Amino acid sequence: MLSKELVAASTTTLVLSILSEGENYGYALIQRVHELSGGNVQWSEGMLYPVLHWMEKEKLIESEWREAESGHRRKYYRLRPQGRKALHTEKEQWLAVHNLLTKLWKPQPRLT
Amino acid sequence: METPTPFDLNEAIRRWQHELGSSPTFCADNLEELASHLRTSVQKLKATGLSEEEAFLIATQRIGERETLQQEFAKVKPAVNTSWSMLLFWSVTGIFLLRVIFSLSDSVFWFRRMNSWRYSVIWFRDGMAVFLVVVMASLFCWRWIMGRWKGFGAFIVSRVETIARTKLISTALGLVVFALMIASLPVISVALAARMNFRIDWPHFWPRFAAKVAINVILVLSMVLLARRGLRKISPTDGTLQNRATSGSR
């Protein structure tokens, strides 16, 4: 299980990445993260929405209410150009951390 | 344990929304989105073999507790709320400063006219007092209404918020508040003049009055614009989102 801090730090990046695959709604975003991480990343469900709203306010994503198959309305989110740019920067930064850690954790030859 | 009345999902969701909606943090749009989430969640849980009622209970648990939700939603909201209250704050501060300046200039005017500081002092003191009383009274009333009738206060706030979403109406609302505040200044002047048994020389009063209002409008508008600029600079992009994210992490 990921620590709270890491979950919090990675939320925007995860949302941006999933939305870069195409538009989606809140519940599906949570499901997708849950499945892909094999249950290691658990978002407390309601808390995703304030983040989405914040991202919308920052013009990273935009939303639209639409009718779902069930007949009820559902709010779909999709990336905006600014969000795509943000994802690009985020990617670079996460990869930098990833590369650094991989290098550090490469099996070291032991002398003893 | 079987309940005698069958479980009604729509009714349960409505009740859940109603409970959440008693806090002004959630606007109608938030409530609908959360309800839509609950519906999808219940649907998926039911597919695993749970009853509708069990599914609803689990779904509400998973979505989070009321207090936590409220806290998290409130963190995003301020951008709207603060900008409104900040604008109001700056307008009031601006008007207050203007009041001081005009009171001072009026005091000088009265001194020159009457050749005595007596009237100037009365003018300045009473002008400030009346203004302060008006401001304090409105603030107090607002707080009282909000505290006293929690549901009512939340109702007003959510209504104003929904209305304010339309740009035209929010501009109109802002202008009305603005006009009222501006109008209060000359009204105070006239009232004070009446109190001092000073007969207002209307033909001469009007140009002065118009000039005052015009200067007020310009100064307060620039104050508001400055505040807006300031707000834009302060607001997010400082990476605080990370702390805003999930699981009530603080």
PDB file of N, CA, C and O in Angstrom, chain B residues 69 78 81 88 109 138 179 200 211 241:
ATOM      1  N   LEU B  69     -15.268  14.819   3.821  1.00  0.00           N
ATOM      2  CA  LEU B  69     -15.649  15.335   2.510  1.00  0.00           C
ATOM      3  C   LEU B  69     -15.747  16.854   2.551  1.00  0.00           C
ATOM      4  O   LEU B  69     -15.239  17.548   1.675  1.00  0.00           O
ATOM      5  N   PRO B  78     -12.543  27.702  -1.483  1.00  0.00           N
ATOM      6  CA  PRO B  78     -12.131  29.058  -1.151  1.00  0.00           C
ATOM      7  C   PRO B  78     -11.835  29.957  -2.330  1.00  0.00           C
ATOM      8  O   PRO B  78     -12.172  31.114  -2.287  1.00  0.00           O
ATOM      9  N   ASN B  81     -15.028  31.440  -2.843  1.00  0.00           N
ATOM     10  CA  ASN B  81     -15.470  32.171  -1.662  1.00  0.00           C
ATOM     11  C   ASN B  81     -14.544  33.328  -1.327  1.00  0.00           C
ATOM     12  O   ASN B  81     -14.992  34.425  -1.087  1.00  0.00           O
ATOM     13  N   LEU B  88     -15.278  41.936  -1.436  1.00  0.00           N
ATOM     14  CA  LEU B  88     -16.131  42.678  -0.516  1.00  0.00           C
ATOM     15  C   LEU B  88     -15.262  43.411   0.500  1.00  0.00           C
ATOM     16  O   LEU B  88     -15.448  44.586   0.781  1.00  0.00           O
ATOM     17  N   PHE B 109     -13.458  71.942   5.338  1.00  0.00           N
ATOM     18  CA  PHE B 109     -14.479  72.789   4.714  1.00  0.00           C
ATOM     19  C   PHE B 109     -15.323  73.502   5.786  1.00  0.00           C
ATOM     20  O   PHE B 109     -15.560  74.703   5.729  1.00  0.00           O
ATOM     21  N   SER B 138     -24.195  45.552   9.624  1.00  0.00           N
ATOM     22  CA  SER B 138     -24.430  44.628   8.511  1.00  0.00           C
ATOM     23  C   SER B 138     -23.645  43.340   8.719  1.00  0.00           C
ATOM     24  O   SER B 138     -24.160  42.244   8.481  1.00  0.00           O
ATOM     25  N   ALA B 179     -23.387  49.773  -5.823  1.00  0.00           N
ATOM     26  CA  ALA B 179     -24.166  51.010  -5.881  1.00  0.00           C
ATOM     27  C   ALA B 179     -24.716  51.352  -4.502  1.00  0.00           C
ATOM     28  O   ALA B 179     -24.696  52.508  -4.084  1.00  0.00           O
ATOM     29  N   ILE B 200     -29.346  72.384   3.305  1.00  0.00           N
ATOM     30  CA  ILE B 200     -28.554  72.030   2.130  1.00  0.00           C
ATOM     31  C   ILE B 200     -28.957  72.907   0.961  1.00  0.00           C
ATOM     32  O   ILE B 200     -30.135  73.059   0.656  1.00  0.00           O
ATOM     33  N   ALA B 211     -19.600  64.712  -7.963  1.00  0.00           N
ATOM     34  CA  ALA B 211     -18.147  64.576  -7.995  1.00  0.00           C
ATOM     35  C   ALA B 211     -17.700  63.536  -6.975  1.00  0.00           C
ATOM     36  O   ALA B 211     -16.867  62.669  -7.260  1.00  0.00           O
ATOM     37  N   LEU B 241      -1.835  21.532  -4.300  1.00  0.00           N
ATOM     38  CA  LEU B 241      -2.768  20.470  -4.685  1.00  0.00           C
ATOM     39  C   LEU B 241      -2.349  19.149  -4.062  1.00  0.00           C
ATOM     40  O   LEU B 241      -3.176  18.377  -3.605  1.00  0.00           O
TER      41      LEU B 241
END
